[in-house]
């Protein structure tokens, strides 16, 4: 129950934080963009810095909202696959959203101690925003 509550809080916070789109050039081509799903996209140099990307049909850089999924686990456990069962439901309920389901480097002393995980989240956001 605690893990589910923690995941829900992160999901709500990420939606609120990333829900506003930054102005970017718009592709004015006449063809509508199809929905795209791409798994294990690297957003950093480390092999653990991967994300799954789900882009909606008809998206545009200036108006498509973004939902960033960050798995729970207190920075020491978990995986983006924890959300795999929910991605289709999220896509159905929020059809116009681009969804980014990320992994980050788990903390394992002495490697990847905090704030490595926070830096990974920032790197993922910068990657998405670029």
PDB file of N, CA and C in Angstrom, residues 20-107:
ATOM      1  N   UNK A  20       2.860  21.849 -18.202  1.00  0.00           N
ATOM      2  CA  UNK A  20       2.914  23.048 -19.030  1.00  0.00           C
ATOM      3  C   UNK A  20       3.951  22.861 -20.126  1.00  0.00           C
ATOM      4  N   UNK A  21       3.541  23.145 -21.352  1.00  0.00           N
ATOM      5  CA  UNK A  21       4.438  22.992 -22.495  1.00  0.00           C
ATOM      6  C   UNK A  21       5.222  24.275 -22.718  1.00  0.00           C
ATOM      7  N   UNK A  22       6.476  24.143 -23.058  1.00  0.00           N
ATOM      8  CA  UNK A  22       7.329  25.265 -23.398  1.00  0.00           C
ATOM      9  C   UNK A  22       7.184  25.520 -24.894  1.00  0.00           C
ATOM     10  N   UNK A  23       7.181  26.805 -25.283  1.00  0.00           N
ATOM     11  CA  UNK A  23       7.031  27.097 -26.705  1.00  0.00           C
ATOM     12  C   UNK A  23       8.230  26.603 -27.476  1.00  0.00           C
ATOM     13  N   UNK A  24       7.947  25.916 -28.580  1.00  0.00           N
ATOM     14  CA  UNK A  24       8.979  25.383 -29.460  1.00  0.00           C
ATOM     15  C   UNK A  24       8.492  25.538 -30.886  1.00  0.00           C
ATOM     16  N   UNK A  25       9.397  25.454 -31.852  1.00  0.00           N
ATOM     17  CA  UNK A  25       8.952  25.498 -33.239  1.00  0.00           C
ATOM     18  C   UNK A  25       8.002  24.340 -33.533  1.00  0.00           C
ATOM     19  N   UNK A  26       7.018  24.592 -34.340  1.00  0.00           N
ATOM     20  CA  UNK A  26       6.007  23.592 -34.668  1.00  0.00           C
ATOM     21  C   UNK A  26       6.223  23.091 -36.085  1.00  0.00           C
ATOM     22  N   UNK A  27       6.123  21.780 -36.260  1.00  0.00           N
ATOM     23  CA  UNK A  27       6.170  21.189 -37.583  1.00  0.00           C
ATOM     24  C   UNK A  27       4.826  21.464 -38.235  1.00  0.00           C
ATOM     25  N   UNK A  28       4.828  22.264 -39.295  1.00  0.00           N
ATOM     26  CA  UNK A  28       3.577  22.630 -39.951  1.00  0.00           C
ATOM     27  C   UNK A  28       3.274  21.760 -41.154  1.00  0.00           C
ATOM     28  N   UNK A  29       3.902  20.590 -41.238  1.00  0.00           N
ATOM     29  CA  UNK A  29       3.642  19.662 -42.341  1.00  0.00           C
ATOM     30  C   UNK A  29       2.185  19.239 -42.354  1.00  0.00           C
ATOM     31  N   UNK A  30       1.706  18.848 -43.506  1.00  0.00           N
ATOM     32  CA  UNK A  30       0.290  18.538 -43.650  1.00  0.00           C
ATOM     33  C   UNK A  30      -0.073  17.129 -43.190  1.00  0.00           C
ATOM     34  N   UNK A  31       0.907  16.274 -42.981  1.00  0.00           N
ATOM     35  CA  UNK A  31       0.598  14.914 -42.561  1.00  0.00           C
ATOM     36  C   UNK A  31       0.507  14.829 -41.042  1.00  0.00           C
ATOM     37  N   UNK A  32      -0.524  14.171 -40.543  1.00  0.00           N
ATOM     38  CA  UNK A  32      -0.686  13.996 -39.100  1.00  0.00           C
ATOM     39  C   UNK A  32       0.318  12.966 -38.604  1.00  0.00           C
ATOM     40  N   UNK A  33       0.939  13.270 -37.492  1.00  0.00           N
ATOM     41  CA  UNK A  33       1.903  12.348 -36.916  1.00  0.00           C
ATOM     42  C   UNK A  33       1.177  11.181 -36.264  1.00  0.00           C
ATOM     43  N   UNK A  34       1.679   9.985 -36.478  1.00  0.00           N
ATOM     44  CA  UNK A  34       1.111   8.782 -35.885  1.00  0.00           C
ATOM     45  C   UNK A  34       1.687   8.575 -34.482  1.00  0.00           C
ATOM     46  N   UNK A  35       0.982   7.819 -33.667  1.00  0.00           N
ATOM     47  CA  UNK A  35       1.475   7.478 -32.335  1.00  0.00           C
ATOM     48  C   UNK A  35       2.737   6.628 -32.472  1.00  0.00           C
ATOM     49  N   UNK A  36       3.678   6.866 -31.569  1.00  0.00           N
ATOM     50  CA  UNK A  36       4.958   6.168 -31.608  1.00  0.00           C
ATOM     51  C   UNK A  36       5.307   5.688 -30.200  1.00  0.00           C
ATOM     52  N   UNK A  37       5.820   4.460 -30.094  1.00  0.00           N
ATOM     53  CA  UNK A  37       6.342   3.923 -28.835  1.00  0.00           C
ATOM     54  C   UNK A  37       7.774   3.473 -29.074  1.00  0.00           C
ATOM     55  N   UNK A  38       8.695   4.011 -28.267  1.00  0.00           N
ATOM     56  CA  UNK A  38      10.111   3.669 -28.396  1.00  0.00           C
ATOM     57  C   UNK A  38      10.620   3.276 -27.013  1.00  0.00           C
ATOM     58  N   UNK A  39      11.203   2.099 -26.900  1.00  0.00           N
ATOM     59  CA  UNK A  39      11.696   1.641 -25.601  1.00  0.00           C
ATOM     60  C   UNK A  39      13.202   1.799 -25.497  1.00  0.00           C
ATOM     61  N   UNK A  40      13.655   1.941 -24.260  1.00  0.00           N
ATOM     62  CA  UNK A  40      15.072   1.996 -23.906  1.00  0.00           C
ATOM     63  C   UNK A  40      15.851   3.075 -24.650  1.00  0.00           C
ATOM     64  N   UNK A  41      15.293   4.270 -24.652  1.00  0.00           N
ATOM     65  CA  UNK A  41      15.967   5.430 -25.227  1.00  0.00           C
ATOM     66  C   UNK A  41      16.967   5.955 -24.189  1.00  0.00           C
ATOM     67  N   UNK A  42      18.216   6.126 -24.586  1.00  0.00           N
ATOM     68  CA  UNK A  42      19.249   6.623 -23.670  1.00  0.00           C
ATOM     69  C   UNK A  42      19.106   8.130 -23.500  1.00  0.00           C
ATOM     70  N   UNK A  43      19.079   8.590 -22.253  1.00  0.00           N
ATOM     71  CA  UNK A  43      19.060  10.026 -21.987  1.00  0.00           C
ATOM     72  C   UNK A  43      20.345  10.486 -21.300  1.00  0.00           C
ATOM     73  N   UNK A  44      21.256   9.558 -21.094  1.00  0.00           N
ATOM     74  CA  UNK A  44      22.545   9.867 -20.480  1.00  0.00           C
ATOM     75  C   UNK A  44      23.567   8.827 -20.895  1.00  0.00           C
ATOM     76  N   UNK A  45      24.796   9.004 -20.415  1.00  0.00           N
ATOM     77  CA  UNK A  45      25.902   8.129 -20.805  1.00  0.00           C
ATOM     78  C   UNK A  45      25.881   6.780 -20.096  1.00  0.00           C
ATOM     79  N   UNK A  46      25.296   6.704 -18.918  1.00  0.00           N
ATOM     80  CA  UNK A  46      25.261   5.461 -18.154  1.00  0.00           C
ATOM     81  C   UNK A  46      24.240   4.496 -18.752  1.00  0.00           C
ATOM     82  N   UNK A  47      24.542   3.218 -18.747  1.00  0.00           N
ATOM     83  CA  UNK A  47      23.644   2.198 -19.312  1.00  0.00           C
ATOM     84  C   UNK A  47      22.304   2.128 -18.572  1.00  0.00           C
ATOM     85  N   UNK A  48      22.252   2.610 -17.346  1.00  0.00           N
ATOM     86  CA  UNK A  48      21.012   2.583 -16.572  1.00  0.00           C
ATOM     87  C   UNK A  48      20.106   3.777 -16.855  1.00  0.00           C
ATOM     88  N   UNK A  49      20.599   4.769 -17.547  1.00  0.00           N
ATOM     89  CA  UNK A  49      19.828   5.978 -17.851  1.00  0.00           C
ATOM     90  C   UNK A  49      19.038   5.768 -19.146  1.00  0.00           C
ATOM     91  N   UNK A  50      17.921   5.080 -19.005  1.00  0.00           N
ATOM     92  CA  UNK A  50      17.063   4.732 -20.146  1.00  0.00           C
ATOM     93  C   UNK A  50      15.632   5.157 -19.854  1.00  0.00           C
ATOM     94  N   UNK A  51      14.873   5.380 -20.915  1.00  0.00           N
ATOM     95  CA  UNK A  51      13.458   5.691 -20.771  1.00  0.00           C
ATOM     96  C   UNK A  51      12.668   5.069 -21.914  1.00  0.00           C
ATOM     97  N   UNK A  52      11.407   4.801 -21.642  1.00  0.00           N
ATOM     98  CA  UNK A  52      10.478   4.383 -22.684  1.00  0.00           C
ATOM     99  C   UNK A  52       9.650   5.610 -23.035  1.00  0.00           C
ATOM    100  N   UNK A  53       9.463   5.843 -24.331  1.00  0.00           N
ATOM    101  CA  UNK A  53       8.790   7.040 -24.820  1.00  0.00           C
ATOM    102  C   UNK A  53       7.528   6.628 -25.574  1.00  0.00           C
ATOM    103  N   UNK A  54       6.417   7.256 -25.216  1.00  0.00           N
ATOM    104  CA  UNK A  54       5.134   7.002 -25.860  1.00  0.00           C
ATOM    105  C   UNK A  54       4.587   8.349 -26.339  1.00  0.00           C
ATOM    106  N   UNK A  55       4.661   8.588 -27.652  1.00  0.00           N
ATOM    107  CA  UNK A  55       4.216   9.853 -28.220  1.00  0.00           C
ATOM    108  C   UNK A  55       2.838   9.677 -28.843  1.00  0.00           C
ATOM    109  N   UNK A  56       1.919  10.614 -28.571  1.00  0.00           N
ATOM    110  CA  UNK A  56       0.556  10.469 -29.068  1.00  0.00           C
ATOM    111  C   UNK A  56       0.416  10.842 -30.539  1.00  0.00           C
ATOM    112  N   UNK A  57      -0.642  10.392 -31.133  1.00  0.00           N
ATOM    113  CA  UNK A  57      -0.962  10.755 -32.508  1.00  0.00           C
ATOM    114  C   UNK A  57      -1.287  12.249 -32.557  1.00  0.00           C
ATOM    115  N   UNK A  58      -0.873  12.919 -33.633  1.00  0.00           N
ATOM    116  CA  UNK A  58      -1.200  14.323 -33.826  1.00  0.00           C
ATOM    117  C   UNK A  58      -0.488  15.269 -32.878  1.00  0.00           C
ATOM    118  N   UNK A  59       0.607  14.857 -32.292  1.00  0.00           N
ATOM    119  CA  UNK A  59       1.321  15.668 -31.312  1.00  0.00           C
ATOM    120  C   UNK A  59       1.952  16.900 -31.971  1.00  0.00           C
ATOM    121  N   UNK A  60       2.227  17.903 -31.153  1.00  0.00           N
ATOM    122  CA  UNK A  60       2.966  19.066 -31.617  1.00  0.00           C
ATOM    123  C   UNK A  60       3.858  19.548 -30.485  1.00  0.00           C
ATOM    124  N   UNK A  61       4.960  20.157 -30.835  1.00  0.00           N
ATOM    125  CA  UNK A  61       5.947  20.567 -29.837  1.00  0.00           C
ATOM    126  C   UNK A  61       5.429  21.673 -28.922  1.00  0.00           C
ATOM    127  N   UNK A  62       4.459  22.446 -29.369  1.00  0.00           N
ATOM    128  CA  UNK A  62       4.006  23.560 -28.545  1.00  0.00           C
ATOM    129  C   UNK A  62       2.752  23.277 -27.719  1.00  0.00           C
ATOM    130  N   UNK A  63       2.038  22.201 -28.001  1.00  0.00           N
ATOM    131  CA  UNK A  63       0.802  21.987 -27.255  1.00  0.00           C
ATOM    132  C   UNK A  63       0.647  20.605 -26.623  1.00  0.00           C
ATOM    133  N   UNK A  64       1.508  19.664 -26.937  1.00  0.00           N
ATOM    134  CA  UNK A  64       1.386  18.334 -26.347  1.00  0.00           C
ATOM    135  C   UNK A  64       1.892  18.356 -24.909  1.00  0.00           C
ATOM    136  N   UNK A  65       1.070  17.881 -23.999  1.00  0.00           N
ATOM    137  CA  UNK A  65       1.454  17.827 -22.590  1.00  0.00           C
ATOM    138  C   UNK A  65       2.310  16.598 -22.354  1.00  0.00           C
ATOM    139  N   UNK A  66       3.117  16.676 -21.299  1.00  0.00           N
ATOM    140  CA  UNK A  66       4.075  15.618 -20.987  1.00  0.00           C
ATOM    141  C   UNK A  66       3.765  15.028 -19.615  1.00  0.00           C
ATOM    142  N   UNK A  67       3.846  13.716 -19.529  1.00  0.00           N
ATOM    143  CA  UNK A  67       3.715  13.014 -18.260  1.00  0.00           C
ATOM    144  C   UNK A  67       4.995  12.219 -18.046  1.00  0.00           C
ATOM    145  N   UNK A  68       5.690  12.502 -16.965  1.00  0.00           N
ATOM    146  CA  UNK A  68       6.936  11.819 -16.632  1.00  0.00           C
ATOM    147  C   UNK A  68       6.650  10.805 -15.538  1.00  0.00           C
ATOM    148  N   UNK A  69       6.898   9.533 -15.812  1.00  0.00           N
ATOM    149  CA  UNK A  69       6.690   8.473 -14.825  1.00  0.00           C
ATOM    150  C   UNK A  69       8.030   8.139 -14.177  1.00  0.00           C
ATOM    151  N   UNK A  70       8.074   8.273 -12.855  1.00  0.00           N
ATOM    152  CA  UNK A  70       9.285   7.971 -12.090  1.00  0.00           C
ATOM    153  C   UNK A  70       8.919   6.889 -11.082  1.00  0.00           C
ATOM    154  N   UNK A  71       9.499   5.703 -11.246  1.00  0.00           N
ATOM    155  CA  UNK A  71       9.137   4.600 -10.349  1.00  0.00           C
ATOM    156  C   UNK A  71       9.597   4.882  -8.929  1.00  0.00           C
ATOM    157  N   UNK A  72       8.897   4.279  -7.997  1.00  0.00           N
ATOM    158  CA  UNK A  72       9.243   4.419  -6.588  1.00  0.00           C
ATOM    159  C   UNK A  72      10.329   3.437  -6.188  1.00  0.00           C
ATOM    160  N   UNK A  73      10.625   3.417  -4.916  1.00  0.00           N
ATOM    161  CA  UNK A  73      11.619   2.493  -4.407  1.00  0.00           C
ATOM    162  C   UNK A  73      12.692   3.167  -3.574  1.00  0.00           C
ATOM    163  N   UNK A  74      12.450   4.422  -3.198  1.00  0.00           N
ATOM    164  CA  UNK A  74      13.390   5.115  -2.319  1.00  0.00           C
ATOM    165  C   UNK A  74      14.789   5.244  -2.896  1.00  0.00           C
ATOM    166  N   UNK A  75      14.904   5.314  -4.199  1.00  0.00           N
ATOM    167  CA  UNK A  75      16.172   5.443  -4.942  1.00  0.00           C
ATOM    168  C   UNK A  75      17.024   4.185  -4.894  1.00  0.00           C
ATOM    169  N   UNK A  76      16.595   3.135  -4.192  1.00  0.00           N
ATOM    170  CA  UNK A  76      17.437   1.941  -4.059  1.00  0.00           C
ATOM    171  C   UNK A  76      16.856   0.696  -4.725  1.00  0.00           C
ATOM    172  N   UNK A  77      15.601   0.752  -5.162  1.00  0.00           N
ATOM    173  CA  UNK A  77      14.996  -0.391  -5.835  1.00  0.00           C
ATOM    174  C   UNK A  77      13.941   0.090  -6.813  1.00  0.00           C
ATOM    175  N   UNK A  78      13.431  -0.823  -7.610  1.00  0.00           N
ATOM    176  CA  UNK A  78      12.392  -0.503  -8.574  1.00  0.00           C
ATOM    177  C   UNK A  78      12.935  -0.411  -9.987  1.00  0.00           C
ATOM    178  N   UNK A  79      12.013  -0.294 -10.932  1.00  0.00           N
ATOM    179  CA  UNK A  79      12.381  -0.245 -12.338  1.00  0.00           C
ATOM    180  C   UNK A  79      11.223   0.372 -13.105  1.00  0.00           C
ATOM    181  N   UNK A  80      11.514   0.948 -14.266  1.00  0.00           N
ATOM    182  CA  UNK A  80      10.453   1.532 -15.086  1.00  0.00           C
ATOM    183  C   UNK A  80       9.410   0.493 -15.470  1.00  0.00           C
ATOM    184  N   UNK A  81       9.776  -0.753 -15.467  1.00  0.00           N
ATOM    185  CA  UNK A  81       8.812  -1.817 -15.788  1.00  0.00           C
ATOM    186  C   UNK A  81       7.695  -1.914 -14.735  1.00  0.00           C
ATOM    187  N   UNK A  82       7.887  -1.286 -13.563  1.00  0.00           N
ATOM    188  CA  UNK A  82       6.833  -1.258 -12.543  1.00  0.00           C
ATOM    189  C   UNK A  82       5.565  -0.580 -13.077  1.00  0.00           C
ATOM    190  N   UNK A  83       5.725   0.320 -14.046  1.00  0.00           N
ATOM    191  CA  UNK A  83       4.586   1.029 -14.633  1.00  0.00           C
ATOM    192  C   UNK A  83       4.078   0.376 -15.918  1.00  0.00           C
ATOM    193  N   UNK A  84       4.731  -0.661 -16.396  1.00  0.00           N
ATOM    194  CA  UNK A  84       4.384  -1.261 -17.693  1.00  0.00           C
ATOM    195  C   UNK A  84       2.905  -1.638 -17.787  1.00  0.00           C
ATOM    196  N   UNK A  85       2.345  -2.158 -16.722  1.00  0.00           N
ATOM    197  CA  UNK A  85       0.947  -2.593 -16.739  1.00  0.00           C
ATOM    198  C   UNK A  85      -0.029  -1.416 -16.796  1.00  0.00           C
ATOM    199  N   UNK A  86       0.449  -0.200 -16.488  1.00  0.00           N
ATOM    200  CA  UNK A  86      -0.422   0.961 -16.430  1.00  0.00           C
ATOM    201  C   UNK A  86      -0.319   1.875 -17.645  1.00  0.00           C
ATOM    202  N   UNK A  87       0.695   1.692 -18.473  1.00  0.00           N
ATOM    203  CA  UNK A  87       0.931   2.600 -19.597  1.00  0.00           C
ATOM    204  C   UNK A  87      -0.254   2.631 -20.557  1.00  0.00           C
ATOM    205  N   UNK A  88      -0.792   1.489 -20.924  1.00  0.00           N
ATOM    206  CA  UNK A  88      -1.930   1.475 -21.848  1.00  0.00           C
ATOM    207  C   UNK A  88      -3.142   2.200 -21.256  1.00  0.00           C
ATOM    208  N   UNK A  89      -3.388   2.021 -19.973  1.00  0.00           N
ATOM    209  CA  UNK A  89      -4.498   2.708 -19.310  1.00  0.00           C
ATOM    210  C   UNK A  89      -4.266   4.214 -19.308  1.00  0.00           C
ATOM    211  N   UNK A  90      -3.050   4.626 -19.009  1.00  0.00           N
ATOM    212  CA  UNK A  90      -2.725   6.058 -19.011  1.00  0.00           C
ATOM    213  C   UNK A  90      -2.910   6.634 -20.411  1.00  0.00           C
ATOM    214  N   UNK A  91      -2.458   5.901 -21.428  1.00  0.00           N
ATOM    215  CA  UNK A  91      -2.610   6.376 -22.806  1.00  0.00           C
ATOM    216  C   UNK A  91      -4.081   6.519 -23.179  1.00  0.00           C
ATOM    217  N   UNK A  92      -4.934   5.624 -22.710  1.00  0.00           N
ATOM    218  CA  UNK A  92      -6.366   5.708 -23.005  1.00  0.00           C
ATOM    219  C   UNK A  92      -7.024   6.872 -22.260  1.00  0.00           C
ATOM    220  N   UNK A  93      -6.617   7.093 -21.023  1.00  0.00           N
ATOM    221  CA  UNK A  93      -7.232   8.154 -20.216  1.00  0.00           C
ATOM    222  C   UNK A  93      -6.682   9.537 -20.536  1.00  0.00           C
ATOM    223  N   UNK A  94      -5.445   9.594 -21.008  1.00  0.00           N
ATOM    224  CA  UNK A  94      -4.803  10.861 -21.368  1.00  0.00           C
ATOM    225  C   UNK A  94      -4.266  10.758 -22.793  1.00  0.00           C
ATOM    226  N   UNK A  95      -5.146  10.671 -23.778  1.00  0.00           N
ATOM    227  CA  UNK A  95      -4.716  10.360 -25.148  1.00  0.00           C
ATOM    228  C   UNK A  95      -3.817  11.409 -25.791  1.00  0.00           C
ATOM    229  N   UNK A  96      -3.844  12.630 -25.354  1.00  0.00           N
ATOM    230  CA  UNK A  96      -3.011  13.663 -25.971  1.00  0.00           C
ATOM    231  C   UNK A  96      -1.668  13.860 -25.304  1.00  0.00           C
ATOM    232  N   UNK A  97      -1.349  13.065 -24.296  1.00  0.00           N
ATOM    233  CA  UNK A  97      -0.109  13.240 -23.537  1.00  0.00           C
ATOM    234  C   UNK A  97       1.035  12.415 -24.120  1.00  0.00           C
ATOM    235  N   UNK A  98       2.214  13.006 -24.109  1.00  0.00           N
ATOM    236  CA  UNK A  98       3.437  12.259 -24.374  1.00  0.00           C
ATOM    237  C   UNK A  98       3.874  11.693 -23.024  1.00  0.00           C
ATOM    238  N   UNK A  99       4.157  10.400 -22.982  1.00  0.00           N
ATOM    239  CA  UNK A  99       4.504   9.732 -21.720  1.00  0.00           C
ATOM    240  C   UNK A  99       5.962   9.287 -21.781  1.00  0.00           C
ATOM    241  N   UNK A 100       6.704   9.633 -20.737  1.00  0.00           N
ATOM    242  CA  UNK A 100       8.105   9.239 -20.629  1.00  0.00           C
ATOM    243  C   UNK A 100       8.260   8.464 -19.329  1.00  0.00           C
ATOM    244  N   UNK A 101       8.585   7.185 -19.433  1.00  0.00           N
ATOM    245  CA  UNK A 101       8.725   6.281 -18.295  1.00  0.00           C
ATOM    246  C   UNK A 101      10.216   6.023 -18.098  1.00  0.00           C
ATOM    247  N   UNK A 102      10.782   6.580 -17.034  1.00  0.00           N
ATOM    248  CA  UNK A 102      12.249   6.571 -16.929  1.00  0.00           C
ATOM    249  C   UNK A 102      12.788   5.609 -15.867  1.00  0.00           C
ATOM    250  N   UNK A 103      14.002   5.172 -16.128  1.00  0.00           N
ATOM    251  CA  UNK A 103      14.835   4.499 -15.138  1.00  0.00           C
ATOM    252  C   UNK A 103      15.904   5.488 -14.702  1.00  0.00           C
ATOM    253  N   UNK A 104      16.420   5.302 -13.526  1.00  0.00           N
ATOM    254  CA  UNK A 104      17.538   6.101 -13.032  1.00  0.00           C
ATOM    255  C   UNK A 104      18.512   5.151 -12.360  1.00  0.00           C
ATOM    256  N   UNK A 105      19.711   5.650 -12.109  1.00  0.00           N
ATOM    257  CA  UNK A 105      20.717   4.813 -11.443  1.00  0.00           C
ATOM    258  C   UNK A 105      20.303   4.602  -9.988  1.00  0.00           C
ATOM    259  N   UNK A 106      20.151   3.341  -9.614  1.00  0.00           N
ATOM    260  CA  UNK A 106      19.798   3.026  -8.233  1.00  0.00           C
ATOM    261  C   UNK A 106      20.995   3.231  -7.325  1.00  0.00           C
ATOM    262  N   UNK A 107      20.721   3.683  -6.113  1.00  0.00           N
ATOM    263  CA  UNK A 107      21.784   3.907  -5.144  1.00  0.00           C
ATOM    264  C   UNK A 107      22.245   2.572  -4.565  1.00  0.00           C
TER     265      UNK A 107
END
